[in-house]
Coordinates of C-alpha atoms in Angstrom, one line a residue:
Chain A
M3 CA -15.7 -7.7 25.6
A4 CA -16.3 -10.8 27.7
G5 CA -12.6 -11.7 27.2
M6 CA -11.6 -8.2 28.3
L7 CA -13.6 -8.6 31.5
K8 CA -12.1 -11.9 32.3
Y9 CA -8.7 -10.5 31.7
A10 CA -9.4 -7.6 34.1
V11 CA -10.8 -9.8 36.8
K12 CA -7.7 -12.1 36.5
K13 CA -5.4 -9.2 36.9
I14 CA -7.2 -7.9 40.0
F15 CA -7.1 -11.2 41.7
L16 CA -3.4 -11.4 41.0
G17 CA -3.0 -8.0 42.7
I18 CA -4.4 -9.2 46.0
P19 CA -1.4 -11.4 47.0
A20 CA 0.9 -8.6 46.1
I21 CA -0.8 -6.2 48.5
L22 CA -0.8 -8.8 51.3
G23 CA 2.9 -9.4 50.7
V24 CA 3.7 -5.7 51.0
S25 CA 1.6 -5.5 54.2
I26 CA 3.5 -8.3 55.8
I27 CA 6.9 -6.9 54.9
L28 CA 5.8 -3.4 56.0
F29 CA 4.4 -4.6 59.4
S30 CA 7.6 -6.7 60.1
I31 CA 9.9 -3.7 59.3
M32 CA 7.9 -1.5 61.6
H33 CA 8.3 -4.0 64.4
M34 CA 12.1 -4.3 63.8
I35 CA 12.6 -0.5 64.2
P36 CA 14.1 0.1 67.6
G37 CA 12.0 1.9 70.2
D38 CA 9.0 1.0 72.3
P39 CA 5.8 2.5 70.9
I40 CA 4.3 2.8 74.4
V41 CA 7.2 4.8 75.7
L42 CA 6.9 7.0 72.6
I43 CA 3.2 7.6 73.4
V44 CA 3.3 8.1 77.2
G45 CA 6.8 9.3 77.7
E46 CA 9.7 7.8 79.6
R47 CA 8.9 9.0 83.0
V48 CA 5.9 6.8 83.4
D49 CA 5.9 4.0 86.0
P50 CA 7.0 0.7 84.3
S51 CA 4.1 -1.2 85.8
R52 CA 1.7 1.3 84.1
I53 CA 3.5 0.6 80.8
E54 CA 2.9 -3.1 81.2
E55 CA -0.7 -2.5 81.9
L56 CA -1.0 -0.4 78.7
R57 CA 0.9 -3.1 76.7
E58 CA -1.7 -5.6 77.7
A59 CA -4.6 -3.3 77.2
W60 CA -3.5 -2.4 73.6
G61 CA -2.6 -6.0 72.8
L62 CA 1.1 -5.3 72.3
N63 CA 2.1 -8.2 74.4
K64 CA 0.5 -10.7 71.9
P65 CA 2.5 -12.6 69.3
I66 CA 3.4 -10.5 66.3
Y67 CA 1.2 -12.5 63.8
I68 CA -1.8 -11.9 66.0
Q69 CA -1.0 -8.2 66.1
Y70 CA -0.6 -8.3 62.3
F71 CA -4.0 -9.9 61.7
Y72 CA -5.6 -7.5 64.2
W73 CA -4.0 -4.5 62.4
L74 CA -4.9 -5.9 59.0
S75 CA -8.5 -6.6 59.8
H76 CA -8.9 -3.1 61.2
F77 CA -7.2 -1.6 58.1
I78 CA -9.6 -3.4 55.8
Q79 CA -12.5 -1.9 57.7
G80 CA -10.9 1.6 57.3
D81 CA -9.6 1.9 60.8
F82 CA -6.0 2.8 60.5
G83 CA -5.4 3.4 64.2
T84 CA -4.7 6.6 66.0
S85 CA -1.9 9.0 65.4
I86 CA 0.5 9.2 68.3
I87 CA 1.3 12.9 67.6
H88 CA -2.0 14.2 66.5
R89 CA -4.2 12.0 68.8
Q90 CA -6.8 11.6 66.1
P91 CA -7.7 8.8 63.7
V92 CA -5.1 8.2 61.0
S93 CA -7.8 7.8 58.4
D94 CA -9.0 11.3 59.1
L95 CA -5.5 12.6 58.8
I96 CA -4.9 10.8 55.5
F97 CA -8.2 11.4 53.8
S98 CA -8.1 15.1 54.5
R99 CA -4.7 15.3 52.7
L100 CA -5.1 12.7 50.0
P101 CA -7.1 14.9 47.6
F102 CA -4.2 17.5 47.6
T103 CA -1.7 14.8 46.7
I104 CA -3.9 13.4 43.9
E105 CA -4.5 16.9 42.6
L106 CA -0.8 17.6 42.5
T107 CA 0.3 14.3 41.0
L108 CA -2.5 14.1 38.4
T109 CA -1.9 17.8 37.3
S110 CA 1.8 17.2 36.9
L111 CA 1.3 14.0 35.0
I112 CA -1.1 15.7 32.6
I113 CA 1.3 18.6 32.1
A114 CA 4.0 16.1 31.5
Y115 CA 2.1 14.3 28.8
I116 CA 0.7 17.4 27.1
I117 CA 4.2 18.8 26.8
G118 CA 6.3 15.7 26.7
I119 CA 4.6 13.9 23.8
P120 CA 4.8 16.6 21.2
I121 CA 8.4 17.3 22.1
G122 CA 9.3 13.6 21.7
V123 CA 7.4 13.2 18.5
V124 CA 9.0 16.2 16.9
A125 CA 12.4 15.2 18.0
A126 CA 11.9 11.7 16.4
L127 CA 10.6 13.2 13.2
K128 CA 13.5 15.7 13.0
R129 CA 16.0 13.1 14.2
G130 CA 19.6 14.4 14.1
S131 CA 18.5 18.1 13.7
W132 CA 19.2 20.9 16.1
I133 CA 15.6 20.6 17.4
D134 CA 16.3 16.9 18.3
Y135 CA 19.6 17.7 20.1
L136 CA 18.1 20.7 21.9
A137 CA 15.0 18.7 23.1
M138 CA 17.1 15.8 24.2
G139 CA 19.6 18.0 25.9
F140 CA 16.9 19.6 27.9
A141 CA 15.4 16.2 28.6
I142 CA 18.7 14.9 30.1
F143 CA 19.1 18.1 32.1
F144 CA 15.7 18.1 33.8
Y145 CA 15.8 14.3 34.2
S146 CA 19.0 14.5 36.1
M147 CA 18.1 17.4 38.4
P148 CA 17.1 16.5 41.9
G149 CA 13.5 17.4 42.5
F150 CA 14.1 19.4 45.7
W151 CA 16.8 21.6 44.1
L152 CA 14.7 22.2 41.0
G153 CA 11.8 23.2 43.3
L154 CA 14.0 25.6 45.2
M155 CA 15.2 27.2 42.0
L156 CA 11.7 27.6 40.7
M157 CA 10.6 29.1 44.0
L158 CA 13.5 31.5 43.9
L159 CA 12.8 32.6 40.3
F160 CA 9.0 32.8 40.2
G161 CA 8.2 33.3 43.9
L162 CA 11.0 35.4 45.2
Y163 CA 12.4 37.5 42.3
L164 CA 9.5 37.7 39.8
K165 CA 6.8 37.4 42.5
W166 CA 4.5 35.9 40.0
L167 CA 3.5 32.9 42.0
P168 CA 3.1 32.1 45.7
L169 CA 6.2 30.8 47.3
S170 CA 4.7 27.8 49.1
G171 CA 1.7 26.6 51.0
Y172 CA -1.8 26.4 49.6
S173 CA -3.6 29.6 49.0
G174 CA -5.6 28.8 45.8
P175 CA -5.2 27.2 42.4
E176 CA -2.1 29.3 41.6
S177 CA -0.3 27.6 44.4
L178 CA -0.5 24.4 42.4
I179 CA 1.6 25.7 39.5
L180 CA 5.1 25.6 40.9
P181 CA 5.0 22.2 42.7
A182 CA 3.1 20.6 39.8
L183 CA 5.7 22.0 37.4
T184 CA 8.6 20.8 39.6
L185 CA 7.1 17.4 39.7
A186 CA 6.3 17.4 36.0
L187 CA 9.7 18.5 34.6
P188 CA 11.5 15.2 35.1
S189 CA 8.4 13.4 33.8
I190 CA 8.3 15.6 30.7
A191 CA 11.9 14.6 30.0
M192 CA 11.2 10.9 30.5
I193 CA 8.1 10.9 28.4
A194 CA 9.7 12.9 25.6
R195 CA 12.6 10.5 25.5
L196 CA 10.3 7.4 25.7
I197 CA 8.0 8.5 22.9
R198 CA 11.0 9.6 20.8
S199 CA 12.6 6.2 21.0
E200 CA 9.3 4.4 20.4
M201 CA 8.6 6.6 17.4
L202 CA 12.1 5.9 15.9
E203 CA 11.6 2.2 16.4
V204 CA 8.1 2.1 15.0
L205 CA 9.0 4.2 12.0
T206 CA 11.4 1.5 10.8
E207 CA 8.7 -1.2 11.2
D208 CA 7.7 -3.1 8.0
Y209 CA 4.1 -2.1 8.4
V210 CA 5.1 1.6 8.3
R211 CA 6.9 0.8 5.0
T212 CA 3.7 -0.9 3.8
A213 CA 1.7 2.3 4.7
W214 CA 4.1 4.4 2.7
A215 CA 3.9 1.9 -0.2
K216 CA 0.1 2.2 -0.2
G217 CA 0.5 5.9 -1.0
L218 CA -1.0 7.2 2.2
P219 CA -0.3 10.9 3.0
S220 CA 2.6 11.3 5.4
R221 CA 0.4 12.6 8.2
T222 CA -1.7 9.4 8.0
V223 CA 1.4 7.2 8.0
I224 CA 2.9 9.1 10.9
F225 CA -0.2 9.4 13.1
R226 CA -2.4 6.4 12.2
H227 CA 0.4 3.9 11.6
A228 CA 3.4 5.0 13.6
F229 CA 2.2 7.3 16.4
K230 CA -0.7 5.1 17.5
N231 CA 1.7 2.2 17.9
A232 CA 4.4 4.2 19.6
L233 CA 1.8 5.6 22.1
I234 CA 0.8 2.3 23.6
P235 CA 3.9 1.9 25.9
V236 CA 3.7 5.6 26.7
I237 CA 0.1 5.4 27.9
V238 CA 0.9 2.4 30.0
M239 CA 3.8 4.4 31.4
F240 CA 1.2 6.9 32.7
F241 CA -0.1 4.3 35.1
L242 CA 3.2 3.0 36.1
Q243 CA 4.3 6.6 36.8
L244 CA 1.5 7.4 39.2
P245 CA 2.9 5.7 42.3
W246 CA 6.4 6.9 41.4
L247 CA 5.1 10.4 41.3
I248 CA 3.4 10.0 44.7
G249 CA 6.8 9.0 46.0
G250 CA 8.4 12.0 44.4
A251 CA 5.6 14.2 45.9
V252 CA 6.9 13.4 49.4
V253 CA 10.0 15.6 48.7
I254 CA 8.2 18.2 46.6
E255 CA 5.3 18.6 49.0
T256 CA 7.8 19.1 51.8
V257 CA 9.7 21.7 49.9
F258 CA 6.6 23.6 48.9
A259 CA 4.7 23.0 52.2
W260 CA 2.0 21.5 50.2
P261 CA -0.7 20.1 52.5
G262 CA -0.7 16.6 51.0
M263 CA -0.1 13.1 52.0
G264 CA 3.6 13.2 51.1
R265 CA 4.3 16.0 53.6
L266 CA 2.3 14.1 56.2
L267 CA 4.4 11.1 55.6
Y268 CA 7.6 13.1 55.9
K269 CA 6.6 14.7 59.1
S270 CA 5.3 11.4 60.6
I271 CA 8.6 9.7 59.8
V272 CA 10.6 12.5 61.5
R273 CA 8.3 12.4 64.6
Q274 CA 8.2 8.6 64.6
D275 CA 4.4 8.5 64.2
Y276 CA 4.4 4.9 63.2
P277 CA 0.6 4.3 62.7
V278 CA 0.5 7.1 60.2
V279 CA 3.7 6.0 58.4
Q280 CA 2.5 2.4 58.2
A281 CA -0.9 3.4 56.8
I282 CA 0.5 5.8 54.2
I283 CA 3.0 3.3 53.0
L284 CA 0.4 0.6 52.6
I285 CA -1.9 3.0 50.8
I286 CA 1.0 3.9 48.4
A287 CA 1.6 0.2 47.9
I288 CA -2.1 -0.4 47.2
L289 CA -2.1 2.5 44.7
T290 CA 1.0 1.0 43.0
V291 CA -0.7 -2.3 42.6
I292 CA -3.9 -0.7 41.3
S293 CA -2.0 1.5 38.9
N294 CA -0.2 -1.6 37.5
I295 CA -3.5 -3.4 37.1
L296 CA -4.9 -0.4 35.3
G297 CA -1.8 -0.2 33.1
D298 CA -2.2 -3.8 32.1
I299 CA -5.9 -3.4 31.4
V300 CA -5.4 -0.2 29.4
S301 CA -2.6 -1.8 27.3
A302 CA -4.9 -4.7 26.6
I303 CA -7.6 -2.3 25.4
L304 CA -5.1 -0.5 23.1
D305 CA -3.3 -3.5 21.8
P306 CA -5.5 -6.3 20.4
R307 CA -2.6 -8.8 20.6
I308 CA -2.5 -8.8 24.4
R309 CA -6.3 -8.8 24.7
L310 CA -6.7 -12.0 22.8
E311 CA -3.6 -13.9 23.7
E312 CA -4.1 -13.6 27.5
A313 CA -7.8 -14.0 27.6
G314 CA -8.0 -16.9 25.1
Chain B
M9 CA 6.4 -0.8 -28.2
E10 CA 6.9 1.6 -25.4
P11 CA 7.8 -0.2 -22.2
L12 CA 5.6 0.4 -19.1
L13 CA 8.6 1.0 -16.8
S14 CA 12.1 1.7 -17.8
V15 CA 14.9 1.8 -15.3
E16 CA 18.0 3.5 -16.7
N17 CA 21.4 3.4 -15.1
L18 CA 19.9 3.5 -11.6
R19 CA 22.4 4.0 -8.7
T20 CA 21.3 3.8 -5.1
Y21 CA 24.1 4.1 -2.5
F22 CA 24.0 3.7 1.3
Y23 CA 26.2 6.1 3.2
L24 CA 27.4 4.2 6.3
S25 CA 30.0 5.2 8.8
R26 CA 32.1 2.2 7.6
G27 CA 31.9 3.4 4.0
V28 CA 29.7 3.7 1.0
V29 CA 27.7 0.6 -0.1
K30 CA 26.8 0.8 -3.7
A31 CA 23.8 -1.4 -3.4
V32 CA 22.5 -0.6 -6.9
D33 CA 25.3 0.5 -9.2
G34 CA 24.1 1.3 -12.7
V35 CA 21.1 -1.0 -13.2
S36 CA 19.0 -0.7 -16.4
F37 CA 16.0 -2.8 -17.5
N38 CA 12.5 -2.4 -19.1
I39 CA 9.2 -4.0 -18.2
M40 CA 6.7 -4.2 -21.0
R41 CA 2.9 -4.1 -20.5
D42 CA 1.5 -7.4 -19.4
E43 CA 5.0 -8.8 -18.8
V44 CA 6.5 -10.5 -15.8
F45 CA 10.1 -9.5 -15.3
S46 CA 12.2 -11.2 -12.6
L47 CA 15.3 -9.9 -10.8
V48 CA 17.2 -12.8 -9.4
G49 CA 20.3 -13.0 -7.3
E50 CA 21.7 -13.8 -3.9
T51 CA 20.8 -11.9 -0.7
G52 CA 22.5 -8.5 -0.8
C53 CA 22.8 -8.3 -4.5
G54 CA 20.7 -5.2 -4.6
K55 CA 17.5 -6.6 -6.1
S56 CA 15.2 -5.4 -3.2
V57 CA 16.9 -2.0 -3.1
T58 CA 16.2 -1.7 -6.9
A59 CA 12.5 -2.4 -6.2
L60 CA 12.4 0.1 -3.3
S61 CA 14.1 2.7 -5.4
I62 CA 11.5 2.5 -8.1
L63 CA 8.8 3.5 -5.5
R64 CA 11.3 5.9 -3.8
L65 CA 11.0 4.1 -0.5
I66 CA 14.7 4.4 0.3
G67 CA 15.2 6.1 3.6
P68 CA 18.5 7.4 5.1
P69 CA 21.3 6.4 5.1
G70 CA 20.3 5.2 1.6
K71 CA 20.0 7.6 -1.3
I72 CA 19.2 7.3 -5.0
V73 CA 22.3 8.9 -6.5
S74 CA 21.5 9.0 -10.2
G75 CA 19.5 7.4 -13.0
K76 CA 16.0 7.5 -14.3
V77 CA 12.9 5.6 -13.6
M78 CA 10.6 6.2 -16.5
F79 CA 7.0 5.2 -16.0
E80 CA 4.4 6.2 -18.6
G81 CA 6.5 9.0 -19.8
R82 CA 7.4 10.5 -16.5
N83 CA 10.6 10.2 -14.5
L84 CA 9.5 9.1 -11.1
L85 CA 12.8 10.3 -9.6
E86 CA 11.9 13.8 -10.5
L87 CA 8.3 13.9 -9.2
N88 CA 7.5 15.9 -6.1
E89 CA 6.4 13.9 -3.0
A90 CA 2.7 14.6 -3.6
D91 CA 2.8 13.3 -7.1
M92 CA 4.9 10.3 -6.1
R93 CA 2.3 9.5 -3.4
K94 CA -0.3 9.2 -6.2
I95 CA 1.9 6.6 -7.9
R96 CA 2.4 4.5 -4.8
G97 CA -0.3 1.9 -4.3
K98 CA -2.3 3.2 -7.2
E99 CA -0.1 2.9 -10.3
I100 CA 2.7 0.8 -8.8
A101 CA 2.1 -1.3 -5.8
M102 CA 4.5 -3.5 -3.8
I103 CA 4.2 -6.7 -1.9
F104 CA 6.9 -7.3 0.7
Q105 CA 8.9 -10.3 1.8
N106 CA 7.7 -10.7 5.4
P107 CA 3.9 -10.8 5.8
M108 CA 4.3 -11.4 9.5
T109 CA 5.5 -7.8 10.1
S110 CA 4.1 -6.0 7.1
L111 CA 0.6 -5.4 8.6
N112 CA -0.1 -2.9 11.3
P113 CA -0.9 -4.9 14.5
I114 CA -3.5 -2.5 15.9
L115 CA -5.7 -2.0 12.8
T116 CA -8.2 -4.5 11.5
V117 CA -7.2 -6.3 8.3
G118 CA -10.3 -5.0 6.5
F119 CA -9.5 -1.4 7.3
Q120 CA -5.9 -1.8 6.1
I121 CA -7.0 -3.3 2.8
G122 CA -9.4 -0.5 2.3
E123 CA -6.9 2.2 3.1
P124 CA -5.5 2.7 -0.4
L125 CA -9.1 3.2 -1.7
M126 CA -9.6 5.9 0.9
A127 CA -6.3 7.6 0.1
H128 CA -6.5 7.4 -3.7
F129 CA -10.2 7.5 -4.6
G130 CA -11.5 9.5 -1.6
E131 CA -13.8 6.6 -0.5
D132 CA -15.3 6.8 2.9
K133 CA -14.5 4.2 5.5
K134 CA -17.7 2.2 5.1
S135 CA -17.5 1.7 1.3
A136 CA -13.7 1.1 1.4
I137 CA -14.3 -1.7 3.9
S138 CA -17.1 -3.3 1.9
K139 CA -14.8 -3.3 -1.1
A140 CA -12.1 -4.7 1.1
I141 CA -14.4 -7.6 1.9
K142 CA -14.8 -8.3 -1.8
L143 CA -11.0 -8.2 -2.2
I144 CA -10.5 -10.6 0.7
R145 CA -12.9 -13.0 -1.1
R146 CA -10.9 -12.4 -4.3
V147 CA -7.7 -13.6 -2.7
K148 CA -9.5 -16.7 -1.4
I149 CA -9.6 -16.1 2.3
P150 CA -12.7 -17.9 3.7
D151 CA -15.4 -15.9 5.5
P152 CA -14.4 -12.5 4.2
D153 CA -16.9 -10.4 6.1
I154 CA -15.8 -12.0 9.5
R155 CA -12.1 -11.9 8.6
A156 CA -12.2 -8.3 7.7
R157 CA -12.8 -7.5 11.3
Y158 CA -9.8 -9.6 12.5
Y159 CA -6.5 -8.2 13.5
P160 CA -3.3 -9.4 11.7
H161 CA -2.2 -11.6 14.5
Q162 CA -5.3 -13.7 14.1
F163 CA -4.2 -14.5 10.5
S164 CA -1.6 -17.2 9.5
G165 CA 1.4 -16.2 7.5
G166 CA -0.2 -17.3 4.2
M167 CA -3.4 -15.4 5.0
R168 CA -1.4 -12.3 5.8
Q169 CA 0.3 -12.5 2.5
R170 CA -3.0 -12.9 0.8
A171 CA -4.3 -9.9 2.7
L172 CA -1.3 -7.8 1.6
I173 CA -1.9 -8.9 -2.0
A174 CA -5.5 -7.8 -1.6
M175 CA -4.4 -4.5 -0.3
M176 CA -1.9 -3.9 -3.1
I177 CA -4.3 -4.8 -5.9
S178 CA -7.1 -2.8 -4.5
C179 CA -6.4 0.2 -6.8
R180 CA -5.7 -2.1 -9.8
P181 CA -2.1 -1.0 -10.2
K182 CA -0.4 -1.1 -13.6
L183 CA 2.7 -2.6 -12.1
L184 CA 2.9 -4.9 -9.2
I185 CA 6.3 -5.4 -7.5
A186 CA 6.6 -8.6 -5.5
D187 CA 9.6 -8.6 -3.3
E188 CA 10.3 -12.3 -2.4
P189 CA 6.6 -12.8 -1.8
T190 CA 7.0 -16.4 -0.8
T191 CA 10.4 -16.6 0.9
A192 CA 8.9 -16.3 4.5
L193 CA 6.2 -18.8 3.8
D194 CA 5.8 -22.6 4.2
V195 CA 6.7 -24.6 1.1
T196 CA 3.1 -25.8 0.8
I197 CA 1.8 -22.2 0.8
Q198 CA 4.4 -20.9 -1.6
A199 CA 2.8 -22.5 -4.7
Q200 CA -0.6 -21.3 -3.7
I201 CA 0.5 -17.7 -3.4
L202 CA 2.4 -17.8 -6.7
D203 CA -0.7 -19.3 -8.4
L204 CA -2.8 -16.5 -6.9
L205 CA -0.4 -13.8 -8.1
M206 CA -0.4 -15.3 -11.6
E207 CA -4.2 -15.5 -11.7
L208 CA -4.6 -11.9 -10.5
K209 CA -2.0 -10.7 -12.9
K210 CA -4.1 -12.2 -15.8
D211 CA -7.4 -10.8 -14.4
Y212 CA -6.1 -7.3 -13.8
K213 CA -3.7 -7.2 -16.8
T214 CA -1.0 -6.0 -14.5
S215 CA 2.7 -6.1 -15.3
M216 CA 4.9 -7.6 -12.6
L217 CA 8.3 -7.2 -11.3
M218 CA 9.2 -10.3 -9.4
I219 CA 12.2 -10.1 -6.9
T220 CA 13.4 -13.6 -6.0
H221 CA 16.5 -15.6 -5.2
D222 CA 14.8 -18.7 -6.4
F223 CA 15.4 -19.7 -10.1
G224 CA 12.5 -22.1 -9.8
V225 CA 10.1 -19.3 -9.2
V226 CA 11.7 -17.4 -12.2
A227 CA 11.2 -20.3 -14.5
E228 CA 7.6 -20.8 -13.5
M229 CA 6.4 -17.3 -13.6
S230 CA 8.3 -14.9 -15.6
D231 CA 8.8 -13.9 -19.2
R232 CA 12.2 -12.3 -18.9
V233 CA 14.8 -12.3 -16.2
G234 CA 17.7 -10.2 -15.0
V235 CA 20.4 -11.8 -13.0
M236 CA 22.0 -9.4 -10.4
Y237 CA 25.3 -9.6 -8.8
L238 CA 26.6 -7.0 -6.3
G239 CA 24.6 -4.1 -7.6
N240 CA 24.8 -4.9 -11.3
I241 CA 22.7 -6.9 -13.8
V242 CA 25.1 -9.4 -15.2
E243 CA 22.8 -11.2 -17.6
M244 CA 19.3 -10.5 -18.9
G245 CA 17.0 -12.1 -21.5
E246 CA 14.0 -14.3 -22.2
V247 CA 13.6 -16.9 -19.4
E248 CA 13.9 -19.9 -21.8
E249 CA 16.9 -18.5 -23.5
V250 CA 18.8 -17.7 -20.2
F251 CA 17.9 -21.1 -18.8
E252 CA 18.9 -23.1 -21.8
N253 CA 21.9 -21.0 -22.8
P254 CA 23.2 -19.2 -19.8
L255 CA 26.2 -17.0 -20.8
H256 CA 27.5 -15.4 -17.6
P257 CA 29.5 -17.8 -15.3
Y258 CA 27.5 -16.6 -12.4
T259 CA 24.2 -17.5 -14.1
K260 CA 25.7 -20.8 -15.1
G261 CA 26.5 -21.4 -11.4
L262 CA 23.1 -20.4 -10.2
I263 CA 21.4 -22.7 -12.7
A264 CA 23.8 -25.6 -11.8
C265 CA 22.8 -25.1 -8.2
L266 CA 19.2 -26.0 -8.9
P267 CA 18.4 -29.5 -7.6
L268 CA 16.4 -30.2 -10.8
K269 CA 17.3 -33.8 -11.5
P270 CA 17.2 -35.8 -8.3
E271 CA 17.7 -39.1 -10.0
R272 CA 21.3 -38.4 -10.7
K273 CA 22.0 -38.2 -6.9
K274 CA 25.2 -36.4 -7.4
K275 CA 26.5 -33.8 -5.0
L276 CA 24.6 -30.4 -5.1
E277 CA 26.5 -27.8 -7.1
H278 CA 27.6 -24.6 -5.5
I279 CA 29.3 -21.4 -6.5
P280 CA 32.7 -21.3 -4.8
G281 CA 33.6 -18.5 -2.4
V282 CA 31.3 -16.0 -0.7
L283 CA 29.8 -12.7 -1.6
P284 CA 32.5 -10.1 -1.2
S285 CA 32.1 -7.1 1.0
P286 CA 29.8 -4.6 -0.7
I287 CA 31.9 -1.7 0.7
N288 CA 35.1 -2.9 -1.0
P289 CA 34.0 -4.9 -4.0
P290 CA 36.7 -6.5 -6.1
R291 CA 38.3 -4.4 -8.9
G292 CA 37.4 -5.1 -12.5
C293 CA 34.6 -7.6 -12.8
K294 CA 33.1 -8.0 -9.3
F295 CA 32.6 -11.7 -9.9
H296 CA 36.2 -12.5 -10.9
P297 CA 37.3 -13.9 -7.5
R298 CA 34.6 -16.6 -7.7
C299 CA 34.8 -17.2 -11.4
K300 CA 36.6 -20.3 -12.8
Y301 CA 37.0 -18.6 -16.2
A302 CA 38.6 -15.4 -14.8
M303 CA 41.2 -13.9 -17.2
D304 CA 43.7 -11.1 -16.6
I305 CA 41.4 -8.5 -18.0
C306 CA 38.6 -9.5 -15.5
R307 CA 40.9 -8.3 -12.7
E308 CA 41.5 -4.9 -14.4
K309 CA 38.4 -3.7 -16.1
P310 CA 34.7 -4.0 -15.4
P311 CA 33.0 -5.7 -18.4
E312 CA 30.8 -3.8 -20.8
T313 CA 27.2 -5.0 -21.4
I314 CA 27.0 -6.9 -24.6
D315 CA 23.7 -7.3 -26.5
L316 CA 23.6 -10.7 -28.3
G317 CA 20.2 -10.3 -29.9
G318 CA 18.1 -9.5 -26.8
H319 CA 20.2 -11.7 -24.6
I320 CA 22.4 -9.3 -22.6
V321 CA 25.5 -10.2 -20.7
A322 CA 28.2 -8.4 -18.9
C323 CA 31.3 -10.6 -19.2
H324 CA 34.7 -10.3 -20.9
M325 CA 34.4 -13.8 -22.4
Y326 CA 31.9 -12.4 -24.9
S327 CA 33.6 -9.2 -25.9
R328 CA 35.3 -8.9 -29.2

């Protein structure tokens, strides 16, 4: 257990430079984008001398690295600046929407795992049968569909024609179903394909043959010896998928008018609300790094080989 | 006396897209109680497939096409899967070639050794593991109660093979199949493992089927030997007899290859040519392209097996 803790702490410390790197790149890109933030805020018809006054007051005449440290130190303290459009603190905007995004992404990931894993396992065990071909056919289909189109089709079918579910917006738990499903479908496909190929590989391992040779019942061989080993990369994938799904949520939230962070990001980009864009992207970057660290830690918990090699 | 295991005319084919590989093509032999029988031959001759076929561990694209595997009066090839499961690990157990990959990396060694006891005797986890600890001691791994909680990657190759042996003798099988049990190990460990196997064989009164490509191992361990070439047994008999009086040109070649007498310092012998493609084996006697005694009939007709008083050979030179 001490080794595990040491391993976790090491991973977390390695994550900090990654986040700093992202913040520097992000800040630089934001500064390279054409357009004067002051003009954006106060409008073009303001007296140029007034603009210079504001530039000095807000510290925008200082060298870029000073501005960066200023921004970073405020960011760390939870002060993400003020939205140009909404005229309220960015942190308020983000944290009122973040729970919606987390609800959406976690729900869709859980759906994806609950549906994807059995499909993949059955396809692997029935390799080459019509079940396998059907499952993998669907998997390729849904994996290739663009999310926004899939979302629109689901809205059309369940919202407009069948009227079973609300079209868009947030009006209660049933509003979650369509966007979560839209986000989950490609993930179901990916997880089903992943666990299928992992199972097929593990089933040919020598230790699975050993398990058969011991005379274990087939369910023991398949679940205890094969499935448990095949599951490790799939569980790690759960954590690696989280940030990817938040990215996907930008499109899906926009299509479904879901009041989450992704839609806020989309609107802020369109309206050039840079403080909001900057803060959201950095938050996504931090979530990505955290998810990766969690993925590493969880795989170390599941696989004794990693645990001992890296900590030892 | 009734043999413990009797393999009759066993054929196991692999159906590949390139063609059919007749890995085992009409193999027959008996293993008596308390006997060590060896199958020896080059890689790809079908000796491992024969062993796997006995336990019916052949997966697609392989298939046991025909033959009989009689074990204590029952044909294993006709049992249903549930009955076959009761044979595996309990009546007939098998040790594999590569100890590095034959243990499950995410389960403790103690648990894996105890698993057959749970499966065959309905033991609970606790008592199975406490028996596993005794077995670990029996195969001479130090600190058994600590090592039982280790994972396979914390074991050396030799220790893993010991652990696999412990696992496979846990139910006191009547027949132990050892498929090249020392091939993947260091030379210094090989002798230790073979000694351990012989010791356990005596203690447990187990019969053994030893699969090897090493005639040295055969000479040291077994009572009788079958020499395999491309899916057939070409010669079979008592080990001393086959060693002193090899009949088949292939056996002669194999024995000549052994670097037994280093003082002579002459060039190592070898059998000319390479193993032919198993998809398109040569017509007639499969060994004829590499045989210096090949006659016309060898290219035409596969040889019959001839019994010369317990010493069996499949070669035209001995037919009358």
